[in-house]
């Protein structure tokens, strides 16, 4: 895994925010030396995590490629779940898969429960993974996939306000808000590949 990119935001002479990888000595807007700031430089939070270091979470990654370089909002996502020991469970055309760590080093994590629910989270995960329905021959890309696995897990978990009827409802209420944060970072990252700075209101 390559080192994670840094995106810094600051304001110097105007109300616009300036985004860059490294704060310049000369302001790109007024062309004067930067001595003080209207808004002190701060790092934009990096939205991606290594799944095994984020226990008791739901995890998301693109079905193909990675978020930073390949993903666009219309592409399919793959979803899995991490237990309290950092073990990863997912359902795909291979059936139920455990600890495919290398594919989950740069993903989005959704933390849904307090610490007091960790044991119940693990017990629920153990129950669902013992069900024989999560086999290769039952997998269908559209009608029985990784989202069905997570929807059923959350249904069994019975934690407040996180039961979903279908993939669309889960995407709209749970995934999309977190994904939009990540897409803002991705957009800035890609623009900064070819620009020294970006200015936004």
CSV table of C-alpha atoms in Angstrom, one decimal:
chain,number,residue,atom,x,y,z
A,1,UNK,CA,0.0,0.0,0.0
A,2,UNK,CA,1.4,3.4,-1.0
A,3,UNK,CA,1.6,6.2,1.6
A,4,UNK,CA,-1.7,8.0,2.0
A,5,UNK,CA,-2.0,11.4,0.3
A,6,UNK,CA,-2.2,14.6,2.4
A,7,UNK,CA,-4.6,17.4,1.4
A,8,UNK,CA,-4.3,20.7,3.3
A,9,UNK,CA,-6.8,23.5,3.4
A,10,UNK,CA,-6.1,27.2,4.4
A,11,UNK,CA,-7.3,30.8,3.8
A,12,UNK,CA,-4.9,33.6,3.3
A,13,UNK,CA,-6.1,36.9,1.8
A,14,UNK,CA,-9.6,36.2,0.7
A,15,UNK,CA,-12.6,34.2,1.9
A,16,UNK,CA,-11.9,31.4,-0.6
A,17,UNK,CA,-10.4,28.2,0.7
A,18,UNK,CA,-7.1,27.0,-0.9
A,19,UNK,CA,-6.5,23.3,-1.1
A,20,UNK,CA,-3.0,22.0,-1.7
A,21,UNK,CA,-0.6,19.1,-0.8
A,22,UNK,CA,1.9,21.5,0.8
A,23,UNK,CA,1.4,25.1,2.0
A,24,UNK,CA,3.3,27.4,-0.4
A,25,UNK,CA,5.4,30.3,0.8
A,26,UNK,CA,3.7,32.6,-1.7
A,27,UNK,CA,-0.1,32.9,-1.8
A,28,UNK,CA,-1.4,31.7,-5.2
A,29,UNK,CA,-4.1,34.4,-5.1
A,30,UNK,CA,-2.5,37.6,-4.0
A,31,UNK,CA,1.1,36.6,-4.9
A,32,UNK,CA,2.4,37.9,-1.5
A,33,UNK,CA,4.5,36.0,1.0
A,34,UNK,CA,2.3,34.1,3.5
A,35,UNK,CA,3.0,35.3,7.0
A,36,UNK,CA,-0.4,35.0,8.7
A,37,UNK,CA,-3.6,33.2,7.7
A,38,UNK,CA,-7.3,34.0,7.7
A,39,UNK,CA,-7.8,30.3,8.4
A,40,UNK,CA,-4.8,28.3,9.8
A,41,UNK,CA,-3.8,25.3,7.6
A,42,UNK,CA,-5.5,22.0,8.6
A,43,UNK,CA,-5.4,18.5,7.1
A,44,UNK,CA,-8.6,17.2,5.4
A,45,UNK,CA,-9.4,13.9,7.1
A,46,UNK,CA,-8.4,10.9,5.1
A,47,UNK,CA,-11.6,9.0,4.6
A,48,UNK,CA,-10.2,5.5,4.0
A,49,UNK,CA,-9.1,2.9,6.5
A,50,UNK,CA,-7.5,-0.6,6.8
A,51,UNK,CA,-10.5,-2.8,7.7
A,52,UNK,CA,-8.7,-5.2,10.1
A,53,UNK,CA,-7.7,-2.2,12.2
A,54,UNK,CA,-11.4,-1.1,12.5
A,55,UNK,CA,-13.2,-3.8,14.5
A,56,UNK,CA,-17.0,-4.0,14.7
A,57,UNK,CA,-17.7,-2.0,11.6
A,58,UNK,CA,-19.4,-2.4,8.2
A,59,UNK,CA,-16.9,-1.9,5.4
A,60,UNK,CA,-17.2,-0.7,1.8
A,61,UNK,CA,-14.9,-0.8,-1.2
A,62,UNK,CA,-15.3,-0.6,-5.0
A,63,UNK,CA,-16.1,-4.0,-6.6
A,64,UNK,CA,-13.1,-3.3,-8.9
A,65,UNK,CA,-10.1,-1.1,-8.4
A,66,UNK,CA,-9.8,1.4,-5.5
A,67,UNK,CA,-11.5,4.6,-4.4
A,68,UNK,CA,-8.8,7.1,-5.1
A,69,UNK,CA,-7.8,6.1,-8.6
A,70,UNK,CA,-10.6,4.2,-10.3
A,71,UNK,CA,-13.9,4.8,-8.6
A,72,UNK,CA,-16.9,6.9,-9.8
A,73,UNK,CA,-20.3,7.2,-8.1
A,74,UNK,CA,-22.0,5.0,-10.7
A,75,UNK,CA,-19.8,1.9,-10.0
A,76,UNK,CA,-20.8,-1.0,-7.9
A,77,UNK,CA,-19.6,-1.3,-4.3
A,78,UNK,CA,-18.7,-4.4,-2.3
A,79,UNK,CA,-19.7,-4.5,1.4
A,80,UNK,CA,-18.5,-6.6,4.3
A,81,UNK,CA,-18.4,-6.8,8.1
A,82,UNK,CA,-15.6,-6.8,10.7
A,83,UNK,CA,-15.9,-8.5,14.1
A,84,UNK,CA,-14.4,-7.3,17.3
A,85,UNK,CA,-11.1,-9.1,16.6
A,86,UNK,CA,-10.5,-7.5,13.2
A,87,UNK,CA,-11.6,-10.5,11.2
A,88,UNK,CA,-13.4,-9.7,7.9
A,89,UNK,CA,-16.4,-11.5,6.6
A,90,UNK,CA,-17.9,-11.0,3.1
A,91,UNK,CA,-20.2,-12.8,0.6
A,92,UNK,CA,-19.4,-12.9,-3.1
A,93,UNK,CA,-19.3,-15.3,-6.0
A,94,UNK,CA,-16.8,-17.4,-3.9
A,95,UNK,CA,-19.4,-17.8,-1.2
A,96,UNK,CA,-18.7,-16.7,2.3
A,97,UNK,CA,-15.2,-15.4,2.5
A,98,UNK,CA,-13.2,-14.8,5.7
A,99,UNK,CA,-10.1,-12.6,6.1
A,100,UNK,CA,-9.2,-11.6,2.5
A,101,UNK,CA,-7.2,-8.8,4.2
A,102,UNK,CA,-5.3,-7.6,1.1
A,103,UNK,CA,-8.5,-6.3,-0.6
A,104,UNK,CA,-9.6,-4.2,2.4
A,105,UNK,CA,-6.6,-1.9,3.1
A,106,UNK,CA,-8.3,1.2,1.6
A,107,UNK,CA,-12.0,1.1,2.4
A,108,UNK,CA,-14.7,3.1,4.0
A,109,UNK,CA,-15.7,2.1,7.5
A,110,UNK,CA,-19.2,2.6,9.1
A,111,UNK,CA,-19.2,2.4,12.9
A,112,UNK,CA,-22.8,1.7,14.0
A,113,UNK,CA,-22.7,0.4,17.5
A,114,UNK,CA,-21.3,1.5,21.0
A,115,UNK,CA,-18.7,-0.7,22.7
A,116,UNK,CA,-21.4,-2.3,24.9
A,117,UNK,CA,-22.8,-4.0,21.8
A,118,UNK,CA,-19.6,-5.6,20.7
A,119,UNK,CA,-20.3,-9.1,22.1
A,120,UNK,CA,-23.8,-9.1,20.5
A,121,UNK,CA,-22.2,-8.0,17.2
A,122,UNK,CA,-19.9,-11.0,17.3
A,123,UNK,CA,-22.6,-13.4,18.3
A,124,UNK,CA,-24.9,-12.2,15.6
A,125,UNK,CA,-22.1,-12.5,13.0
A,126,UNK,CA,-21.4,-16.1,14.2
A,127,UNK,CA,-25.0,-17.0,13.8
A,128,UNK,CA,-25.3,-15.6,10.3
A,129,UNK,CA,-22.0,-17.1,9.0
A,130,UNK,CA,-23.2,-20.6,10.1
A,131,UNK,CA,-26.2,-20.4,7.8
A,132,UNK,CA,-25.7,-22.6,4.7
A,133,UNK,CA,-27.4,-20.1,2.4
A,134,UNK,CA,-24.1,-18.2,2.0
A,135,UNK,CA,-22.7,-20.6,-0.6
A,136,UNK,CA,-21.2,-20.1,-4.0
A,137,UNK,CA,-24.1,-21.6,-5.9
A,138,UNK,CA,-26.6,-19.3,-4.2
A,139,UNK,CA,-24.8,-16.1,-5.1
A,140,UNK,CA,-26.3,-13.9,-7.8
A,141,UNK,CA,-24.8,-10.6,-8.8
A,142,UNK,CA,-28.1,-8.7,-8.8
A,143,UNK,CA,-30.6,-10.7,-6.6
A,144,UNK,CA,-28.5,-12.3,-3.9
A,145,UNK,CA,-25.2,-10.6,-3.2
A,146,UNK,CA,-23.0,-9.0,-0.5
A,147,UNK,CA,-25.7,-6.5,0.3
A,148,UNK,CA,-28.2,-9.2,1.1
A,149,UNK,CA,-25.6,-10.6,3.5
A,150,UNK,CA,-25.2,-7.3,5.4
A,151,UNK,CA,-29.0,-6.5,5.3
A,152,UNK,CA,-29.7,-9.9,7.0
A,153,UNK,CA,-26.8,-9.3,9.5
A,154,UNK,CA,-28.2,-5.9,10.5
A,155,UNK,CA,-31.7,-7.3,10.7
A,156,UNK,CA,-30.5,-10.0,13.1
A,157,UNK,CA,-28.5,-7.5,15.1
A,158,UNK,CA,-31.6,-5.4,15.8
A,159,UNK,CA,-29.7,-2.2,16.7
A,160,UNK,CA,-31.7,1.0,16.6
A,161,UNK,CA,-32.6,2.5,13.2
A,162,UNK,CA,-30.3,0.3,11.1
A,163,UNK,CA,-32.6,-2.3,9.7
A,164,UNK,CA,-33.2,-1.9,6.0
A,165,UNK,CA,-35.7,-3.5,3.6
A,166,UNK,CA,-33.5,-3.5,0.6
A,167,UNK,CA,-30.2,-2.4,-1.0
A,168,UNK,CA,-31.6,0.9,-2.2
A,169,UNK,CA,-32.8,1.9,1.3
A,170,UNK,CA,-29.5,0.9,2.9
A,171,UNK,CA,-27.5,2.8,0.3
A,172,UNK,CA,-29.6,5.9,0.7
A,173,UNK,CA,-29.7,6.0,4.5
A,174,UNK,CA,-26.5,4.4,5.6
A,175,UNK,CA,-23.9,4.4,2.8
A,176,UNK,CA,-24.5,7.6,0.7
A,177,UNK,CA,-23.8,10.2,3.4
A,178,UNK,CA,-20.4,8.5,4.1
A,179,UNK,CA,-19.7,8.0,0.4
A,180,UNK,CA,-20.3,11.7,-0.4
A,181,UNK,CA,-17.6,12.7,2.2
A,182,UNK,CA,-15.2,10.3,0.5
A,183,UNK,CA,-16.1,11.6,-3.0
A,184,UNK,CA,-15.2,15.2,-1.9
A,185,UNK,CA,-11.7,14.0,-0.9
A,186,UNK,CA,-11.4,11.9,-4.1
A,187,UNK,CA,-12.3,14.9,-6.2
A,188,UNK,CA,-9.7,17.1,-4.5
A,189,UNK,CA,-7.1,14.4,-4.7
A,190,UNK,CA,-7.5,13.9,-8.5
A,191,UNK,CA,-7.5,17.7,-9.2
A,192,UNK,CA,-4.3,18.1,-7.2
A,193,UNK,CA,-2.6,15.4,-9.4
A,194,UNK,CA,-2.4,18.1,-12.1
A,195,UNK,CA,-2.7,21.3,-10.2
A,196,UNK,CA,-0.5,22.8,-7.4
A,197,UNK,CA,-3.6,24.2,-5.7
A,198,UNK,CA,-7.4,24.4,-6.0
A,199,UNK,CA,-9.5,27.4,-4.9
A,200,UNK,CA,-13.1,26.9,-3.7
A,201,UNK,CA,-15.7,29.2,-2.0
